[in-house]
Amino acid sequence: MLILLVGYYAYAYVSSKGKADAEEPEETWLPDNILLAIFSTVAGGVMIWKGAIFLLDGATGLAATYDIPTAIVGLSLVALGTSLPELAVTLIAAMRNQGGVAVGNVLGSNVMNILGILGTASVIGGGIEIASKFEGRDIWVVILTSP
């Protein structure tokens, strides 16, 4: 999987090399205060970290309270919650008529999730074992709902 990811990046680099954008250059936004930018970045990271903890605690609490199997909660609520940042970026890019950013965000996110994260986890962990209960319906749900 990591080899596929490296191959994808190499292909993207080679295919874009030498092509000048015909569009006019975008305005760049740079912060006036670097300390404010650093603080905002760190604060955003902390909020994402805390939000992930709240999401997992809430999802497991919901599953326990209403006796819902954790596999269903994981395939639905947690998957939706972890996809919302990409969805927000894609919607904002689409509203600003930046179709390339929208498509690139969706494709980049999926490529990184499938090849980068799974590839790295399998290399570090010595392979990924899929529980037998996920080999049937659940794996097909994941495959069919990933663009």
mmCIF file of C-alpha atoms in Angstrom, residues 1-2 114-127:
data_model
loop_
_atom_site.group_PDB
_atom_site.id
_atom_site.type_symbol
_atom_site.label_atom_id
_atom_site.label_comp_id
_atom_site.label_asym_id
_atom_site.label_seq_id
_atom_site.Cartn_x
_atom_site.Cartn_y
_atom_site.Cartn_z
ATOM 1 C CA MET A 1 0.000 0.000 0.000
ATOM 2 C CA LEU A 2 2.845 2.362 0.769
ATOM 3 C CA ILE A 114 -6.585 3.898 2.174
ATOM 4 C CA LEU A 115 -2.941 3.755 1.142
ATOM 5 C CA GLY A 116 -1.114 5.860 3.707
ATOM 6 C CA ILE A 117 -2.780 4.951 6.966
ATOM 7 C CA LEU A 118 -3.488 1.302 6.191
ATOM 8 C CA GLY A 119 -0.069 0.868 4.603
ATOM 9 C CA THR A 120 1.767 2.433 7.524
ATOM 10 C CA ALA A 121 -0.280 0.485 10.065
ATOM 11 C CA SER A 122 0.403 -2.785 8.268
ATOM 12 C CA VAL A 123 4.147 -2.102 8.009
ATOM 13 C CA ILE A 124 4.511 -1.017 11.634
ATOM 14 C CA GLY A 125 2.146 -3.631 13.045
ATOM 15 C CA GLY A 126 3.349 -6.497 10.869
ATOM 16 C CA GLY A 127 0.079 -6.746 8.976
#
